[in-house]
CSV table of C-alpha atoms in Angstrom, one decimal:
chain,number,residue,atom,x,y,z
A,112,UNK,CA,4.4,-18.0,17.2
A,113,UNK,CA,7.4,-18.3,14.9
A,114,UNK,CA,10.4,-15.9,15.5
A,115,UNK,CA,10.0,-12.5,14.0
A,116,UNK,CA,12.4,-11.5,11.2
A,117,UNK,CA,13.6,-8.1,10.3
A,118,UNK,CA,14.4,-7.9,6.6
A,119,UNK,CA,15.8,-4.5,5.6
A,120,UNK,CA,16.3,-4.9,1.8
A,121,UNK,CA,14.5,-6.4,-1.1
A,122,UNK,CA,14.7,-10.1,-1.4
A,123,UNK,CA,16.3,-11.7,-4.5
A,124,UNK,CA,13.7,-13.2,-6.7
A,125,UNK,CA,14.1,-15.8,-9.4
A,126,UNK,CA,11.8,-14.2,-12.0
A,127,UNK,CA,10.8,-10.8,-13.3
A,128,UNK,CA,7.9,-9.5,-15.4
A,129,UNK,CA,8.6,-6.9,-18.1
A,130,UNK,CA,6.1,-4.0,-18.4
A,131,UNK,CA,6.4,-1.6,-21.3
A,132,UNK,CA,6.7,2.0,-20.4
A,133,UNK,CA,3.3,3.1,-21.7
A,134,UNK,CA,1.6,0.5,-19.5
A,135,UNK,CA,0.7,-1.9,-22.3
A,136,UNK,CA,-0.1,-5.5,-21.5
A,137,UNK,CA,2.6,-7.3,-19.6
A,138,UNK,CA,5.1,-9.7,-21.2
A,139,UNK,CA,5.7,-13.2,-19.9
A,140,UNK,CA,7.9,-14.8,-17.3
A,141,UNK,CA,11.6,-14.6,-17.7
A,142,UNK,CA,12.4,-17.3,-15.2
A,143,UNK,CA,10.8,-20.2,-13.3
A,144,UNK,CA,9.2,-19.2,-10.0
A,145,UNK,CA,7.9,-21.7,-7.5
A,146,UNK,CA,4.4,-20.8,-8.5
A,147,UNK,CA,3.1,-19.9,-11.9
A,148,UNK,CA,2.5,-16.1,-11.9
A,149,UNK,CA,-1.0,-15.0,-11.8
A,150,UNK,CA,-1.8,-12.9,-14.9
A,151,UNK,CA,-2.8,-10.0,-12.6
A,152,UNK,CA,0.8,-9.7,-11.3
A,153,UNK,CA,1.9,-7.3,-14.1
A,154,UNK,CA,-1.5,-6.0,-15.3
A,155,UNK,CA,-1.5,-2.6,-16.7
A,156,UNK,CA,-4.7,-1.5,-14.8
A,157,UNK,CA,-5.9,-2.1,-11.3
A,158,UNK,CA,-8.5,-4.5,-10.1
A,159,UNK,CA,-10.8,-3.5,-7.3
A,160,UNK,CA,-12.2,-0.1,-6.3
A,161,UNK,CA,-9.6,1.8,-8.3
A,162,UNK,CA,-11.1,0.3,-11.5
A,163,UNK,CA,-14.4,2.1,-10.7
A,164,UNK,CA,-15.3,5.8,-10.9
A,165,UNK,CA,-13.8,6.0,-14.4
A,166,UNK,CA,-10.8,3.8,-13.7
A,167,UNK,CA,-7.2,4.7,-12.8
A,168,UNK,CA,-4.7,5.2,-15.5
A,169,UNK,CA,-2.3,7.7,-14.1
A,170,UNK,CA,-0.3,9.9,-16.4
A,171,UNK,CA,-1.1,7.7,-19.4
A,172,UNK,CA,-4.8,8.5,-19.1
A,173,UNK,CA,-4.6,12.0,-20.5
A,174,UNK,CA,-4.8,13.4,-24.0
A,175,UNK,CA,-1.3,14.8,-23.8
A,176,UNK,CA,1.4,12.9,-21.9
A,177,UNK,CA,4.7,14.4,-20.7
A,178,UNK,CA,7.3,11.8,-19.9
A,179,UNK,CA,10.6,12.3,-18.0
A,180,UNK,CA,13.4,10.0,-16.9
A,181,UNK,CA,14.6,11.5,-13.6
A,182,UNK,CA,18.3,10.8,-14.1
A,183,UNK,CA,18.2,12.5,-17.5
A,184,UNK,CA,16.1,15.4,-16.4
A,185,UNK,CA,17.4,16.6,-13.1
A,186,UNK,CA,21.1,17.4,-13.9
A,187,UNK,CA,20.1,20.2,-16.3
A,188,UNK,CA,17.0,21.3,-14.4
A,189,UNK,CA,18.7,23.8,-12.2
A,190,UNK,CA,17.8,21.9,-9.1
A,191,UNK,CA,20.4,20.5,-6.7
A,192,UNK,CA,19.1,16.9,-6.3
A,193,UNK,CA,16.8,14.4,-8.0
A,194,UNK,CA,14.2,14.9,-5.2
A,195,UNK,CA,14.1,18.7,-5.7
A,196,UNK,CA,13.7,18.3,-9.5
A,197,UNK,CA,10.9,15.8,-9.0
A,198,UNK,CA,9.2,18.0,-6.5
A,199,UNK,CA,9.2,20.9,-9.0
A,200,UNK,CA,8.0,18.7,-11.8
A,201,UNK,CA,5.0,17.8,-9.8
A,202,UNK,CA,4.3,21.3,-8.6
A,203,UNK,CA,4.5,22.6,-12.2
A,204,UNK,CA,1.9,20.0,-13.3
A,205,UNK,CA,-0.8,21.5,-11.0
A,206,UNK,CA,-3.7,23.0,-12.9
A,207,UNK,CA,-2.9,21.2,-16.2
A,208,UNK,CA,-6.2,19.5,-16.6
A,209,UNK,CA,-6.3,17.0,-19.5
A,210,UNK,CA,-2.5,16.6,-19.4
A,211,UNK,CA,-0.6,13.6,-18.0
A,212,UNK,CA,2.7,13.5,-16.2
A,213,UNK,CA,4.8,10.3,-16.1
A,214,UNK,CA,8.1,10.2,-14.3
A,215,UNK,CA,10.5,7.2,-14.5
A,216,UNK,CA,12.4,7.3,-11.2
A,217,UNK,CA,15.8,5.7,-11.6
A,218,UNK,CA,17.5,7.7,-8.8
A,219,UNK,CA,17.5,7.8,-5.0
A,220,UNK,CA,15.4,10.6,-3.4
A,221,UNK,CA,17.2,11.1,-0.1
A,222,UNK,CA,16.2,13.2,2.9
A,223,UNK,CA,19.8,14.3,3.2
A,224,UNK,CA,19.7,16.3,0.0
A,225,UNK,CA,16.0,17.2,-0.4
A,226,UNK,CA,14.8,20.6,0.5
A,227,UNK,CA,11.2,19.5,1.5
A,228,UNK,CA,9.9,17.3,4.3
A,229,UNK,CA,7.8,15.1,1.9
A,230,UNK,CA,7.2,14.6,-1.8
A,231,UNK,CA,3.9,16.4,-2.5
A,232,UNK,CA,1.6,14.9,-5.2
A,233,UNK,CA,-0.8,17.7,-4.4
A,234,UNK,CA,-3.8,19.4,-6.2
A,235,UNK,CA,-3.2,17.7,-9.5
A,236,UNK,CA,-4.4,14.8,-11.7
A,237,UNK,CA,-3.1,12.2,-14.1
A,238,UNK,CA,0.3,11.3,-12.6
A,239,UNK,CA,2.4,8.2,-12.7
A,240,UNK,CA,5.5,7.7,-10.5
A,241,UNK,CA,7.2,4.6,-11.8
A,242,UNK,CA,10.4,3.0,-10.4
A,243,UNK,CA,12.9,1.8,-13.0
A,244,UNK,CA,14.3,-1.6,-12.2
A,245,UNK,CA,15.6,-1.5,-8.7
A,246,UNK,CA,16.8,2.1,-8.8
A,247,UNK,CA,13.7,4.0,-7.7
A,248,UNK,CA,14.2,4.7,-4.0
A,249,UNK,CA,12.8,7.1,-1.4
A,250,UNK,CA,15.2,7.1,1.5
A,251,UNK,CA,13.7,9.0,4.4
A,252,UNK,CA,11.2,10.8,2.2
A,253,UNK,CA,7.5,9.9,2.1
A,254,UNK,CA,5.0,10.5,-0.8
A,255,UNK,CA,2.0,12.7,0.1
A,256,UNK,CA,-1.0,12.3,-2.3
A,257,UNK,CA,-3.3,15.2,-1.4
A,258,UNK,CA,-6.4,16.4,-3.2
A,259,UNK,CA,-5.2,14.5,-6.2
A,260,UNK,CA,-7.1,12.4,-8.8
A,261,UNK,CA,-5.9,9.5,-11.1
A,262,UNK,CA,-2.5,8.7,-9.5
A,263,UNK,CA,-0.4,5.6,-10.0
A,264,UNK,CA,2.7,4.8,-7.8
A,265,UNK,CA,4.5,1.6,-8.8
A,266,UNK,CA,7.8,-0.3,-8.2
A,267,UNK,CA,9.3,2.1,-5.6
A,268,UNK,CA,11.3,1.3,-2.5
A,269,UNK,CA,10.3,3.7,0.3
A,270,UNK,CA,11.7,3.4,3.8
A,271,UNK,CA,12.6,4.9,7.2
A,272,UNK,CA,10.3,8.0,6.9
A,273,UNK,CA,10.8,10.0,10.1
A,274,UNK,CA,10.1,13.5,8.9
A,275,UNK,CA,7.0,15.4,7.5
A,276,UNK,CA,3.9,13.4,8.2
A,277,UNK,CA,6.1,10.3,8.6
A,278,UNK,CA,4.0,8.1,6.3
A,279,UNK,CA,5.6,6.0,3.6
A,280,UNK,CA,2.6,6.9,1.3
A,281,UNK,CA,-0.2,9.1,2.6
A,282,UNK,CA,-3.4,9.5,0.6
A,283,UNK,CA,-5.7,12.2,1.9
A,284,UNK,CA,-7.9,15.3,1.4
A,285,UNK,CA,-10.5,13.8,-1.0
A,286,UNK,CA,-8.0,12.1,-3.3
A,287,UNK,CA,-9.6,9.6,-5.6
A,288,UNK,CA,-8.6,6.8,-8.1
A,289,UNK,CA,-5.2,6.0,-6.7
A,290,UNK,CA,-3.3,2.8,-7.5
A,291,UNK,CA,-0.4,1.8,-5.3
A,292,UNK,CA,1.3,-1.3,-6.8
A,293,UNK,CA,4.4,-3.4,-6.4
A,294,UNK,CA,6.1,-1.1,-3.9
A,295,UNK,CA,8.3,-2.1,-0.9
A,296,UNK,CA,7.7,0.1,2.1
A,297,UNK,CA,9.3,-0.4,5.5
A,298,UNK,CA,10.7,1.3,8.6
A,299,UNK,CA,11.8,-0.5,11.8
A,300,UNK,CA,9.9,-2.6,14.3
A,301,UNK,CA,11.9,-4.4,17.0
A,302,UNK,CA,14.2,-1.9,18.7
A,303,UNK,CA,12.4,1.2,17.5
A,304,UNK,CA,10.1,3.5,19.5
A,305,UNK,CA,6.5,2.9,18.4
A,306,UNK,CA,5.9,6.6,17.6
A,307,UNK,CA,9.2,7.3,15.8
A,308,UNK,CA,7.6,6.4,12.5
A,309,UNK,CA,4.0,6.5,11.4
A,310,UNK,CA,2.1,4.3,8.9
A,311,UNK,CA,3.5,2.6,5.8
A,312,UNK,CA,0.3,3.4,3.9
A,313,UNK,CA,-2.3,5.7,5.5
A,314,UNK,CA,-5.5,6.6,3.6
A,315,UNK,CA,-7.8,9.2,5.2
A,316,UNK,CA,-9.9,12.3,5.0
A,317,UNK,CA,-12.4,11.5,2.3
A,318,UNK,CA,-10.2,9.7,-0.2
A,319,UNK,CA,-11.8,6.9,-2.2
A,320,UNK,CA,-11.6,4.4,-5.1
A,321,UNK,CA,-8.2,3.1,-4.1
A,322,UNK,CA,-6.4,-0.2,-4.8
A,323,UNK,CA,-3.3,-1.2,-2.9
A,324,UNK,CA,-1.9,-4.3,-4.7
A,325,UNK,CA,1.2,-6.5,-4.7
A,326,UNK,CA,3.2,-4.5,-2.1
A,327,UNK,CA,5.6,-5.8,0.4
A,328,UNK,CA,5.0,-4.0,3.6
A,329,UNK,CA,7.2,-4.9,6.5
A,330,UNK,CA,9.1,-3.9,9.7
A,331,UNK,CA,6.9,-1.3,11.3
A,332,UNK,CA,4.9,-0.7,14.4
A,333,UNK,CA,2.1,1.0,12.6
A,334,UNK,CA,1.1,-0.5,9.2
A,335,UNK,CA,-2.0,1.1,7.6
A,336,UNK,CA,-5.2,2.9,8.4
A,337,UNK,CA,-8.3,4.2,6.5
A,338,UNK,CA,-9.1,7.2,8.7
A,339,UNK,CA,-7.3,9.6,10.9
A,340,UNK,CA,-9.9,9.5,13.7
A,341,UNK,CA,-13.3,8.2,14.6
A,342,UNK,CA,-15.1,11.2,13.2
A,343,UNK,CA,-17.1,10.9,10.0
A,344,UNK,CA,-15.1,13.4,7.9
A,345,UNK,CA,-11.8,11.7,8.8
A,346,UNK,CA,-12.7,8.5,7.0
A,347,UNK,CA,-11.9,7.2,3.6
A,348,UNK,CA,-13.9,4.7,1.6
A,349,UNK,CA,-13.9,2.1,-1.2
A,350,UNK,CA,-10.5,0.6,-0.8
A,351,UNK,CA,-9.1,-2.7,-2.1
A,352,UNK,CA,-6.0,-4.4,-0.5
A,353,UNK,CA,-5.0,-7.3,-2.7
A,354,UNK,CA,-2.0,-9.7,-3.1
A,355,UNK,CA,0.1,-7.8,-0.6
A,356,UNK,CA,2.7,-9.4,1.7
A,357,UNK,CA,2.5,-8.0,5.3
A,358,UNK,CA,5.5,-9.1,7.3
A,359,UNK,CA,7.0,-8.5,10.7
A,360,UNK,CA,4.7,-5.7,11.8
A,361,UNK,CA,2.8,-5.0,15.1
A,362,UNK,CA,-0.7,-4.0,14.2
A,363,UNK,CA,-3.1,-1.9,12.0
A,364,UNK,CA,-3.1,-4.3,9.1
A,365,UNK,CA,-5.1,-2.3,8.5
A,366,UNK,CA,-7.0,-0.2,11.0
A,367,UNK,CA,-10.4,0.4,9.3
A,368,UNK,CA,-13.0,3.0,10.3
A,369,UNK,CA,-16.3,3.8,8.5
A,370,UNK,CA,-15.0,2.3,5.2
A,371,UNK,CA,-16.0,-0.3,2.7
A,372,UNK,CA,-12.9,-2.5,2.3
A,373,UNK,CA,-12.0,-5.6,0.4
A,374,UNK,CA,-9.0,-7.6,1.8
A,375,UNK,CA,-8.3,-10.1,-1.0
A,376,UNK,CA,-5.6,-12.7,-1.3
A,377,UNK,CA,-3.1,-11.1,1.0
A,378,UNK,CA,-0.4,-12.9,3.0
A,379,UNK,CA,-0.1,-12.0,6.7
A,380,UNK,CA,3.2,-13.2,8.2
A,381,UNK,CA,4.5,-12.6,11.7
A,382,UNK,CA,1.9,-10.0,12.9
A,383,UNK,CA,2.8,-9.5,16.5
A,384,UNK,CA,-0.4,-8.0,18.0
A,385,UNK,CA,-3.4,-7.9,15.7
A,386,UNK,CA,-4.2,-7.5,12.0
A,387,UNK,CA,-7.6,-6.4,10.4
A,388,UNK,CA,-9.1,-4.0,13.0
A,389,UNK,CA,-12.6,-3.1,11.9
A,390,UNK,CA,-14.2,-0.2,13.9
A,391,UNK,CA,-16.9,2.5,13.7
A,392,UNK,CA,-19.2,0.6,11.4
A,393,UNK,CA,-16.6,-0.4,8.8
A,394,UNK,CA,-17.6,-3.2,6.4
A,395,UNK,CA,-14.8,-5.6,5.3
A,396,UNK,CA,-14.9,-8.5,2.9
A,397,UNK,CA,-12.0,-10.7,4.1
A,398,UNK,CA,-11.4,-13.2,1.3
A,399,UNK,CA,-8.8,-15.7,0.3
A,400,UNK,CA,-6.1,-14.5,2.7
A,401,UNK,CA,-3.4,-16.6,4.4
A,402,UNK,CA,-2.7,-15.7,8.0
A,403,UNK,CA,0.5,-17.1,9.5
A,404,UNK,CA,1.6,-16.3,13.0
A,405,UNK,CA,-0.9,-13.5,13.1
A,406,UNK,CA,-2.0,-12.1,16.5
A,407,UNK,CA,-0.9,-12.3,20.1
A,408,UNK,CA,-3.9,-14.4,21.2
A,409,UNK,CA,-4.4,-12.1,24.2
A,410,UNK,CA,-7.7,-10.6,25.1
A,411,UNK,CA,-8.0,-6.9,24.4
A,412,UNK,CA,-9.1,-4.9,27.4
A,413,UNK,CA,-11.3,-2.5,25.4
A,414,UNK,CA,-13.8,-4.8,23.8
A,415,UNK,CA,-12.8,-8.2,25.3
A,416,UNK,CA,-11.9,-9.7,21.9
A,417,UNK,CA,-9.0,-12.0,21.1
A,418,UNK,CA,-6.2,-10.2,19.2
A,419,UNK,CA,-5.7,-12.1,16.0
A,420,UNK,CA,-6.4,-12.0,12.3
A,421,UNK,CA,-9.7,-10.1,12.4
A,422,UNK,CA,-11.6,-8.2,15.1
A,423,UNK,CA,-12.5,-4.9,16.9
A,424,UNK,CA,-9.7,-3.8,19.3
A,425,UNK,CA,-8.8,-0.7,21.3
A,426,UNK,CA,-9.9,2.9,21.0
A,427,UNK,CA,-13.3,3.1,19.3
A,428,UNK,CA,-16.7,2.9,20.9
A,429,UNK,CA,-18.3,1.1,17.9
A,430,UNK,CA,-17.4,-2.2,16.2
A,431,UNK,CA,-17.0,-2.8,12.5
A,432,UNK,CA,-18.2,-5.8,10.6
A,433,UNK,CA,-16.5,-8.6,8.6
A,434,UNK,CA,-17.5,-11.2,6.1
A,435,UNK,CA,-15.0,-14.1,6.2
A,436,UNK,CA,-14.7,-16.1,3.0
A,437,UNK,CA,-12.2,-18.9,2.3
A,438,UNK,CA,-9.3,-17.8,4.5
A,439,UNK,CA,-6.5,-20.0,5.9
A,440,UNK,CA,-4.9,-19.8,9.4
A,441,UNK,CA,-1.6,-21.1,10.6
A,442,UNK,CA,-0.4,-20.6,14.1
A,443,UNK,CA,-3.0,-17.8,14.4
A,444,UNK,CA,-5.9,-17.6,16.9
A,445,UNK,CA,-9.0,-18.0,14.8
A,446,UNK,CA,-11.4,-20.6,16.3
A,447,UNK,CA,-13.6,-17.8,17.7
A,448,UNK,CA,-14.0,-16.1,14.4
A,449,UNK,CA,-17.3,-15.9,12.4
A,450,UNK,CA,-18.8,-13.5,9.9
A,451,UNK,CA,-20.8,-10.6,11.3
A,452,UNK,CA,-22.0,-9.2,7.9
A,453,UNK,CA,-22.8,-10.4,4.4
A,454,UNK,CA,-21.0,-7.5,2.8
A,455,UNK,CA,-19.7,-8.0,-0.8
A,456,UNK,CA,-18.1,-5.6,-3.3
A,457,UNK,CA,-19.6,-4.2,-6.5
A,458,UNK,CA,-16.9,-5.1,-9.0
A,459,UNK,CA,-15.7,-8.3,-10.7
A,460,UNK,CA,-12.5,-10.1,-9.8
A,461,UNK,CA,-10.9,-13.5,-9.7
A,462,UNK,CA,-10.1,-14.8,-6.2
A,463,UNK,CA,-7.2,-17.3,-5.5
A,464,UNK,CA,-7.3,-19.9,-2.8
A,465,UNK,CA,-5.4,-18.8,0.3
A,466,UNK,CA,-2.5,-21.2,-0.3
A,467,UNK,CA,-2.0,-19.9,-3.8
A,468,UNK,CA,-2.4,-16.4,-2.6
A,469,UNK,CA,0.5,-16.9,-0.1
A,470,UNK,CA,2.7,-18.4,-2.8
A,471,UNK,CA,2.0,-15.5,-5.2
A,472,UNK,CA,2.5,-12.8,-2.6
A,473,UNK,CA,5.8,-14.3,-1.5
A,474,UNK,CA,7.1,-14.5,-5.0
A,475,UNK,CA,5.6,-11.4,-6.7
A,476,UNK,CA,4.8,-8.7,-4.1
A,477,UNK,CA,7.2,-5.8,-3.8
A,478,UNK,CA,9.8,-4.3,-6.1
A,479,UNK,CA,12.0,-6.1,-8.6
A,480,UNK,CA,9.1,-8.0,-10.1
A,481,UNK,CA,7.9,-5.7,-12.8
A,482,UNK,CA,10.5,-3.8,-14.8
A,483,UNK,CA,9.2,-0.5,-16.1
A,484,UNK,CA,11.4,0.6,-19.0
A,485,UNK,CA,11.4,4.2,-20.2
């Protein structure tokens, strides 16, 4: 296995894609990346499960749209920090059915000057939180999407969350139609206690119709899950993970219980223990992914399976099932792998080959790729 790396800041990229504020169709390339950008990189709407159930439009999907630029709003808002001002904006939006809230985040929300333990996107609908350029940052503050519908979170750097529920982004309590796109989320891996932080993106407790796309998720013991426990009411469902770059993490990429999940065109790089962990009857379409240095290759003592790109490991009494379609493996234990289900997904999409998926994720996942301009 190649040596693990510990990147702690966004990488410099040679190109950017401009996205108008109202989420109109994306403009073209401004530079010359190694691989021509897939048209989906800066799309104004999600592919996958978040495109179903009426679609996911965020704050722009309502009849009346209220837009705020955080750096312009908070100094006169009466609140002591950008985070406190944003928290109150979200709280005030509760109960406003048919209205949309769009906040352009061009400030750092820091745990040091924020009065809450997490940023609640709670009991509301039609919300977009959009990072502006490279200035939208959550330092030590996680985003908690709870009992919310039609929510978009894009182009934010979120890191080192060790308070509240300790998730970078948590989606829970029957939330639906959530699109998490082009974010960079990280904690620490080597040198950190495995329980100091929790997941980078955890989706649980009845949430559904969710797409997680074009994110750079790195440096963490616990990466992602789709349920908080094995029980039926703890699980989420109908989740698409596509074009993400998972790098230098230990496991749970993701941990999937009782869910229908599509893992499409992701790049897995330096995954120390194990990646896609399907348990408790989960059904997973694993398609067009590139696995590099993924898995320890050791035999898990729970179910006797080799820890690698896909499997059923530790903790749950029942296995999940996976359909393996057109994946590539480099320095990753995979000779034992075969499909255990014919599961497919009910929406249309375009799948890249795994090599192209790796190139696109390296170039275009994370922040600094789309520029959302107020």
